[in-house]
Amino acid sequence: MSTTAKSETQLQNCARILVKCPDRPGIVAVLSSFLHKHDANIIESSQYSSDPENGTFFIRIEYHCEQLVRKRDEMEREFASIAAEHQMEYSFHYRAIRQRAAIYVSKETHCLMELLWEWQNGDLEMDIAVVISNAEAARPIVESLGIPFYYIPANKDIREQVEQQQIRLMEEYKVDILILARYMQILTPNFVSHFENRIINIHHSFLPAFIGADPYTRAFNRGVKLIGATSHYVTNDLDEGPIIEQDVERVDHRADVQTLKKIGRKIERRVLANAVKWHLENRIIVEENKTIVFH
Amino acid sequence: MSTTAKSETQLQNCARILVKCPDRPGIVAVLSSFLHKHDANIIESSQYSSDPENGTFFIRIEYHCEQLVRKRDEMEREFASIAAEHQMEYSFHYRAIRQRAAIYVSKETHCLMELLWEWQNGDLEMDIAVVISNAEAARPIVESLGIPFYYIPANKDIREQVEQQQIRLMEEYKVDILILARYMQILTPNFVSHFENRIINIHHSFLPAFIGADPYTRAFNRGVKLIGATSHYVTNDLDEGPIIEQDVERVDHRADVQTLKKIGRKIERRVLANAVKWHLENRIIVEENKTIVFH
Amino acid sequence: MSTTAKSETQLQNCARILVKCPDRPGIVAVLSSFLHKHDANIIESSQYSSDPENGTFFIRIEYHCEQLVRKRDEMEREFASIAAEHQMEYSFHYRAIRQRAAIYVSKETHCLMELLWEWQNGDLEMDIAVVISNAEAARPIVESLGIPFYYIPANKDIREQVEQQQIRLMEEYKVDILILARYMQILTPNFVSHFENRIINIHHSFLPAFIGADPYTRAFNRGVKLIGATSHYVTNDLDEGPIIEQDVERVDHRADVQTLKKIGRKIERRVLANAVKWHLENRIIVEENKTIVFH
Amino acid sequence: MSTTAKSETQLQNCARILVKCPDRPGIVAVLSSFLHKHDANIIESSQYSSDPENGTFFIRIEYHCEQLVRKRDEMEREFASIAAEHQMEYSFHYRAIRQRAAIYVSKETHCLMELLWEWQNGDLEMDIAVVISNAEAARPIVESLGIPFYYIPANKDIREQVEQQQIRLMEEYKVDILILARYMQILTPNFVSHFENRIINIHHSFLPAFIGADPYTRAFNRGVKLIGATSHYVTNDLDEGPIIEQDVERVDHRADVQTLKKIGRKIERRVLANAVKWHLENRIIVEENKTIVFH
């Protein structure tokens, strides 16, 4: 059997379970015994408790299990009663089932390019189902990779009808995750509610500094010595959603707004790519407008 | 002659000139010809123009000149007419004349400790004239180094009378620069106006995020992935003065407020120490609520 | 009960277990069931497998257990048979039992100062049993904190007799961990063998670059653009022991050797302090001349 | 006149002069007076002295001068006698004359992709004259941008004949700078001597650690906690040429060799792109196997 084929089979047998429940002794024992009973081997495990006394407990377990495809329905059924007993919220995620992404982009394509690059390298566990843009700039590169590209002009006057078209496309393409790769359009509460904790945005500032429009100009005017970017889940409060990842670069008085934008593009690229990667690997749990990220 | 003595003589012969003027061709030629005429050798030179066309020009030149003590009055007199001709604002700074600092501190002494440490290492070109605190915590270490220490209780009810006492002390000790090393008291416009661009504060956030009180708690609540500190000159707009230096550290969901404060202390220490160092080396020019920092 | 007292009691009930064993399904279930049976709550858990198939499995579990002092002997007895069954190497560590440290220092005291600072802040879980130096520079600060200080001149001609004296002191002071805070003396294999994986050194370069003497001069001559420091366990191969932590700072062509040393001191301080902290928190497992560090 | 056209004219009038000479008072005055006499405005100026007493002085001046195309021959003639008088080595560089680059690449295309990206953004002042590769992987993207692509198989047995073909191509395409973007072939002294200080390589380690082949495997085996990349000019001593830029990323025990390579690619991309950018902007002076980089 070739290495690749073997590796594909291994992926078929890999899964993750995310659990959230009241913190009390024995939770790890319950979970690990359940997995052991089904001959699953724990590959990676990360946990967090909001408070050792009466807090909430979160855990992500990645496991490997021979014949997983055959066994998983039974495992899920059995787990349902365990979960009920311990008041667990939980979800299973199978590596064999790749998430389907829609990437939204404007004429600024640097974040899209980075995502395509990482995706081609095999670093992003997703299929790119569709790219949607209010500009034509990205069409050639997107279509050259065989990915459907839709040009949908957007502005605030036609927002609702545009969003209805987009929602239909998301359904048609069975999209799991929406990535706003510098899309630069505000979304309505209706749209956001369709995709709770599944829309990832990149904001071009170190939030909560410079919420809203034109952050680089405002950073320039304030004379900051570091500029940043923030990737977060989109909620109905502009730039107030749960932060997934942030990073910064050093700048000095010589940097004008154009230079800040150039430097900023490098930060935006890597911050968004990291956030998407962790989302796809089911490393993120959203809790009370904050994220737990199990690196 | 011993190395140290020689080095002291060399310092006697070192100076810096800061110039701000309308940008037009020939400024560097004027300045360098002036220095050359007086047999001064340029050691370091840094310049910045806000705009090549009709902008403002800034330059910092560090020079070495034999017999500087004897020659400097004459040089300054001669330069006055050059400056008038080219509409220059300028200042001369002699390394032989060390700035005198007052350090203001509360019961949180980590920034003070770092400054004392750097100062003992010879990395800060200043004399510490006096330490002022609204707590007794720092007294032993300060007095053990032979530095006068004043305990002056402070709160918002007695602010004005406290500040009058402090202003008198600043005059008595001939203080050039005030360093607020986590002093945590708001200053009145009257106090600030006595020391324009000479009060350096450390704010425990990455400004303009989390202006005002309790930034670590607010950073925790927002779920940021980096925390920071900002050193700035104090103006009458709280936390809005010209930023000198900023830095950040990475944190994650496991960090509670106490942990953020601990990590923050390390950032505060180094950010304040850098800002003070650059101020003392005359590397900073304040222009329209921003700083030019010639590294 | 006061907060502090309560917190002390909590510490009494906190422990960590480190386990290394052949990787096979069910290990986590065995460990977590054992802890659950004794009403211990898992606070933090980190694991690593060198290879999912036939690799070695490592886990660090931090747990809280009421009445731990009363129960721990029984728990350890019971665990011994579990361990035997699964071929586990393991160790229990109780937070109530603080490790006793000896700090070795030369006339360069910056790393010692940082350790004292962190220790006074409560960030290092250790008692400083004794400080040993081949210079008198650190005596005043060490003795002012009530810590015994021994001046023991050292050089390569008297190495063995000096080490015999030091070994006696380590025994007299019941020392668990030796911290070489820029001690700058080579240790003999005999000395090292007394304290396997318990001597932590700070080397003033980014190893494996610039092994041996005078790394800053060699970094200067090579024209590197970053300088670093490395903390590692001491073995008999000079600067070849398991690396615990490394960090770097950016430098440029203007930095002479003195400047590199100054910048380097800041890196050394934080790198050594981090390494010591993680060692004390039992976060480090040494495996085949490398470290697993459970952050 | 359109903005772009105007901007093109401005570039026509921009130039840089690099000077190296014995350090003595008056050099800056000579240079700035020369420029002022020709109505040139200094836009940026950076200088460095290896030693204030009897050292070597280096300066880079960027200037703007109306009608530069018409005036530059006369200026250069006049400057020749000034240079002779002050023992200056110097070079003029005109922004209107873009450097012509050849990029050498293997089947690993990530560094090439980053260069193409920066180049398309207008961040690299060069024309890409030709891409040469010992693999076909890069052909589609290179040719889609209208850049000539040559597939030249290379290995150590046919090194000399391959290099002769390459030298002919460099001449045919009038190449100024050779960029080895992970080319992974050793060059002969004959080849190197044709392009002194004009071949920029990216080495996939933090030099001088891990000189030579397979640095990521060796970094893995040593258990380093940071991995790096180094861009340097190529000399006849393998990986010993003057370092231009270095950077690192943090890794931990979980990273296997494949993961190190993935992380490393991100470092390599940005380190090489920075080095090339600074070379093209004439910011680098090589002096005794080290670089002065005027940022």
Coordinates of N, CA, C and O in Angstrom, one line a residue, chain B residues 103-200:
Chain B
I103 N 11.4 60.2 40.1 CA 10.6 59.0 39.8 C 9.5 59.0 40.8 O 9.6 59.1 42.0
Y104 N 8.3 58.9 40.2 CA 7.0 58.8 41.0 C 6.6 57.4 41.0 O 6.5 56.8 39.9
V105 N 6.2 56.8 42.2 CA 5.9 55.4 42.2 C 4.8 55.2 43.3 O 4.7 56.0 44.2
S106 N 4.1 54.2 43.1 CA 3.1 53.8 44.1 C 3.6 52.5 44.8 O 4.8 52.3 44.9
K107 N 2.7 51.7 45.3 CA 3.2 50.5 46.0 C 3.7 49.4 45.0 O 4.3 48.5 45.4
E108 N 3.3 49.6 43.8 CA 3.8 48.7 42.7 C 5.2 49.1 42.3 O 5.3 50.1 41.6
T109 N 6.2 48.4 42.6 CA 7.6 48.9 42.5 C 8.3 48.3 41.3 O 9.5 48.6 41.1
H110 N 7.7 47.5 40.5 CA 8.5 46.8 39.5 C 9.1 47.7 38.4 O 10.3 47.5 38.0
C111 N 8.4 48.8 38.0 CA 9.0 49.7 37.0 C 10.2 50.5 37.7 O 11.2 50.7 37.0
L112 N 10.0 50.9 38.9 CA 11.1 51.6 39.6 C 12.3 50.7 39.7 O 13.4 51.1 39.4
M113 N 12.1 49.4 40.1 CA 13.2 48.5 40.2 C 14.0 48.4 38.9 O 15.2 48.4 38.8
E114 N 13.2 48.3 37.8 CA 13.9 48.2 36.5 C 14.7 49.4 36.2 O 15.9 49.3 35.7
L115 N 14.2 50.6 36.5 CA 14.9 51.9 36.2 C 16.2 51.9 37.1 O 17.2 52.3 36.6
L116 N 16.0 51.5 38.3 CA 17.2 51.5 39.2 C 18.3 50.6 38.7 O 19.5 50.9 38.7
W117 N 17.8 49.4 38.2 CA 18.7 48.4 37.7 C 19.5 49.0 36.4 O 20.7 48.9 36.3
E118 N 18.7 49.5 35.5 CA 19.4 50.1 34.3 C 20.3 51.2 34.6 O 21.3 51.4 34.0
W119 N 19.9 52.0 35.6 CA 20.7 53.2 36.0 C 22.0 52.7 36.6 O 23.1 53.3 36.3
Q120 N 21.9 51.7 37.5 CA 23.1 51.2 38.1 C 24.1 50.6 37.1 O 25.3 50.6 37.2
N121 N 23.5 50.0 36.0 CA 24.3 49.5 34.9 C 24.9 50.6 34.0 O 25.7 50.2 33.1
G122 N 24.6 51.8 34.3 CA 25.1 52.9 33.5 C 24.4 53.0 32.1 O 24.9 53.7 31.2
D123 N 23.1 52.5 32.1 CA 22.4 52.6 30.8 C 21.5 53.8 30.7 O 20.9 54.0 29.6
L124 N 21.3 54.5 31.8 CA 20.4 55.7 31.7 C 21.3 56.9 32.1 O 21.8 57.0 33.2
E125 N 21.3 57.8 31.1 CA 22.1 59.1 31.3 C 21.4 60.1 32.2 O 21.0 61.1 31.7
M126 N 21.3 59.7 33.5 CA 20.6 60.7 34.4 C 21.1 60.5 35.8 O 21.7 59.5 36.2
D127 N 20.8 61.6 36.6 CA 20.9 61.5 38.0 C 19.5 61.3 38.5 O 18.6 62.0 38.1
I128 N 19.3 60.4 39.5 CA 18.0 60.3 40.1 C 18.0 61.2 41.3 O 18.6 61.0 42.3
A129 N 17.3 62.4 41.1 CA 17.4 63.4 42.1 C 16.5 63.0 43.3 O 16.9 63.3 44.5
V130 N 15.4 62.4 43.1 CA 14.4 62.2 44.2 C 13.4 61.1 43.7 O 13.1 61.0 42.5
V131 N 12.9 60.4 44.7 CA 11.8 59.4 44.4 C 10.6 59.9 45.3 O 10.8 60.1 46.5
I132 N 9.5 59.9 44.7 CA 8.3 60.4 45.4 C 7.2 59.3 45.3 O 7.0 58.7 44.2
S133 N 6.6 59.0 46.4 CA 5.6 57.9 46.4 C 4.5 58.1 47.4 O 4.6 58.8 48.4
N134 N 3.3 57.6 47.0 CA 2.2 57.6 47.9 C 2.1 56.3 48.7 O 1.0 55.9 49.2
A135 N 3.2 55.6 48.8 CA 3.3 54.4 49.6 C 4.7 54.3 50.1 O 5.6 54.9 49.6
E136 N 4.9 53.5 51.1 CA 6.2 53.4 51.7 C 7.1 52.2 51.2 O 8.2 52.1 51.5
A137 N 6.4 51.4 50.3 CA 7.1 50.2 49.8 C 8.5 50.4 49.3 O 9.4 49.5 49.5
A138 N 8.7 51.4 48.6 CA 10.0 51.6 47.9 C 11.1 52.2 48.7 O 12.2 52.3 48.3
R139 N 10.7 52.7 49.9 CA 11.7 53.5 50.7 C 13.0 52.7 50.9 O 14.1 53.3 50.6
P140 N 13.0 51.5 51.4 CA 14.3 50.8 51.7 C 15.2 50.8 50.6 O 16.4 51.2 50.7
I141 N 14.8 50.3 49.4 CA 15.7 50.1 48.3 C 16.2 51.5 47.8 O 17.4 51.7 47.5
V142 N 15.3 52.5 47.8 CA 15.7 53.8 47.3 C 16.7 54.4 48.3 O 17.8 54.9 47.8
E143 N 16.4 54.4 49.6 CA 17.4 55.0 50.5 C 18.7 54.3 50.6 O 19.7 54.9 50.8
S144 N 18.6 53.0 50.3 CA 19.9 52.2 50.4 C 20.8 52.6 49.2 O 22.0 52.4 49.3
L145 N 20.3 53.3 48.2 CA 21.1 53.8 47.1 C 21.4 55.2 47.3 O 22.0 55.9 46.4
G146 N 21.1 55.8 48.5 CA 21.4 57.2 48.8 C 20.6 58.2 48.0 O 21.0 59.4 47.9
I147 N 19.4 57.8 47.6 CA 18.5 58.7 46.9 C 17.4 59.1 47.8 O 16.8 58.3 48.5
P148 N 17.2 60.5 47.9 CA 16.1 61.0 48.8 C 14.7 60.4 48.4 O 14.4 60.3 47.2
F149 N 14.0 60.0 49.4 CA 12.7 59.4 49.2 C 11.6 60.2 50.0 O 11.8 60.5 51.2
Y150 N 10.5 60.6 49.3 CA 9.5 61.3 50.0 C 8.2 60.6 49.9 O 7.7 60.2 48.8
Y151 N 7.6 60.3 51.1 CA 6.3 59.7 51.1 C 5.3 60.8 51.2 O 5.2 61.6 52.1
I152 N 4.5 60.9 50.1 CA 3.4 61.9 50.1 C 2.1 61.2 49.7 O 1.9 60.9 48.6
P153 N 1.3 61.0 50.7 CA 0.0 60.4 50.5 C -0.8 61.2 49.4 O -0.7 62.4 49.4
A154 N -1.5 60.5 48.5 CA -2.2 61.2 47.4 C -3.5 60.6 47.2 O -3.6 59.4 47.2
N155 N -4.5 61.4 47.0 CA -5.8 60.9 46.5 C -6.5 62.1 45.9 O -6.0 63.3 46.0
K156 N -7.6 61.9 45.3 CA -8.2 63.0 44.5 C -8.7 64.1 45.3 O -8.8 65.3 44.9
D157 N -9.0 63.9 46.6 CA -9.5 65.0 47.5 C -8.4 66.0 47.8 O -8.7 67.2 48.0
I158 N -7.2 65.6 47.9 CA -6.1 66.5 48.3 C -5.1 66.7 47.2 O -4.0 67.2 47.4
R159 N -5.6 66.5 45.9 CA -4.7 66.5 44.8 C -4.0 67.9 44.7 O -2.8 67.9 44.5
E160 N -4.7 69.0 44.8 CA -4.0 70.3 44.5 C -2.9 70.6 45.5 O -1.8 71.0 45.2
Q161 N -3.2 70.3 46.8 CA -2.2 70.7 47.8 C -1.0 69.7 47.7 O 0.2 70.1 47.9
V162 N -1.3 68.4 47.4 CA -0.2 67.5 47.1 C 0.7 68.0 46.0 O 1.9 67.9 46.0
E163 N 0.0 68.4 44.9 CA 0.8 68.8 43.7 C 1.7 70.0 44.0 O 2.8 70.2 43.5
Q164 N 1.1 70.9 44.8 CA 1.9 72.1 45.2 C 3.2 71.7 45.9 O 4.3 72.2 45.6
Q165 N 3.0 70.8 46.8 CA 4.2 70.3 47.5 C 5.2 69.6 46.5 O 6.4 69.8 46.6
Q166 N 4.6 68.8 45.6 CA 5.5 68.2 44.6 C 6.2 69.1 43.7 O 7.4 69.0 43.4
I167 N 5.5 70.2 43.3 CA 6.1 71.2 42.4 C 7.3 71.8 43.2 O 8.4 72.1 42.6
R168 N 7.1 72.2 44.4 CA 8.2 72.7 45.2 C 9.4 71.8 45.3 O 10.5 72.2 45.1
L169 N 9.1 70.5 45.5 CA 10.2 69.5 45.5 C 10.9 69.5 44.2 O 12.1 69.4 44.1
M170 N 10.2 69.5 43.1 CA 10.8 69.5 41.7 C 11.7 70.7 41.6 O 12.8 70.5 41.0
E171 N 11.3 71.8 42.1 CA 12.1 73.0 42.0 C 13.4 72.9 42.9 O 14.5 73.1 42.5
E172 N 13.1 72.4 44.1 CA 14.2 72.3 45.1 C 15.3 71.3 44.5 O 16.5 71.6 44.6
Y173 N 14.8 70.2 43.9 CA 15.8 69.2 43.4 C 16.2 69.5 41.9 O 16.8 68.7 41.3
K174 N 15.7 70.6 41.4 CA 16.1 71.0 40.0 C 15.9 69.9 39.0 O 16.8 69.4 38.3
V175 N 14.7 69.4 39.0 CA 14.3 68.2 38.2 C 14.0 68.6 36.8 O 13.3 69.5 36.5
D176 N 14.6 67.8 35.9 CA 14.4 68.0 34.4 C 13.3 67.1 33.9 O 12.6 67.5 33.0
I177 N 13.2 65.9 34.4 CA 12.3 64.9 33.8 C 11.6 64.2 35.0 O 12.2 63.8 36.0
L178 N 10.2 64.0 34.8 CA 9.4 63.3 35.8 C 9.0 61.9 35.2 O 8.4 61.9 34.1
I179 N 9.3 60.9 35.9 CA 9.0 59.5 35.4 C 7.9 58.9 36.3 O 8.1 58.7 37.5
L180 N 6.8 58.7 35.7 CA 5.7 58.1 36.4 C 5.7 56.6 36.3 O 5.3 56.0 35.3
A181 N 6.4 55.9 37.2 CA 6.7 54.5 37.2 C 5.6 53.7 37.8 O 5.8 53.2 38.9
R182 N 4.4 53.7 37.2 CA 3.2 53.2 37.8 C 2.8 54.0 39.0 O 2.5 53.5 40.1
Y183 N 2.6 55.4 38.9 CA 2.3 56.2 40.0 C 0.7 56.2 40.2 O 0.3 56.3 41.3
M184 N 0.0 56.0 39.2 CA -1.5 55.7 39.3 C -2.3 56.9 39.9 O -3.3 56.6 40.5
Q185 N -1.8 58.1 39.8 CA -2.6 59.3 40.2 C -2.8 60.2 39.0 O -1.9 60.4 38.2
I186 N -4.0 60.7 38.8 CA -4.2 61.7 37.7 C -3.7 63.0 38.1 O -3.8 63.4 39.3
L187 N -3.0 63.7 37.2 CA -2.4 65.0 37.5 C -3.3 66.1 36.9 O -4.0 65.9 35.9
T188 N -3.2 67.2 37.6 CA -4.1 68.4 37.1 C -3.4 69.1 36.0 O -2.2 69.0 35.8
P189 N -4.2 69.8 35.2 CA -3.6 70.6 34.1 C -2.5 71.5 34.6 O -1.5 71.8 33.9
N190 N -2.7 72.1 35.8 CA -1.7 73.0 36.3 C -0.4 72.3 36.5 O 0.7 72.8 36.0
F191 N -0.4 71.1 37.0 CA 0.8 70.4 37.2 C 1.5 70.0 35.9 O 2.7 70.2 35.7
V192 N 0.7 69.5 35.0 CA 1.2 69.1 33.7 C 1.8 70.2 33.0 O 2.9 70.1 32.3
S193 N 1.2 71.4 33.1 CA 1.7 72.6 32.3 C 3.1 73.0 32.8 O 3.8 73.6 32.1
H194 N 3.4 72.7 34.0 CA 4.8 73.0 34.5 C 5.9 72.1 33.8 O 7.0 72.5 33.8
F195 N 5.5 71.0 33.3 CA 6.5 70.1 32.8 C 6.1 69.5 31.4 O 6.1 68.3 31.2
E196 N 5.9 70.4 30.5 CA 5.4 70.0 29.2 C 6.4 69.1 28.5 O 7.6 69.4 28.4
N197 N 6.0 68.0 28.0 CA 6.9 67.0 27.3 C 8.0 66.5 28.2 O 9.1 66.1 27.7
R198 N 7.8 66.6 29.5 CA 8.9 66.2 30.4 C 8.4 65.2 31.4 O 9.1 64.8 32.3
I199 N 7.1 64.8 31.3 CA 6.5 63.8 32.2 C 6.3 62.5 31.3 O 5.5 62.6 30.3
I200 N 7.0 61.5 31.7 CA 6.8 60.2 31.0 C 6.0 59.2 31.8 O 6.4 59.0 33.0

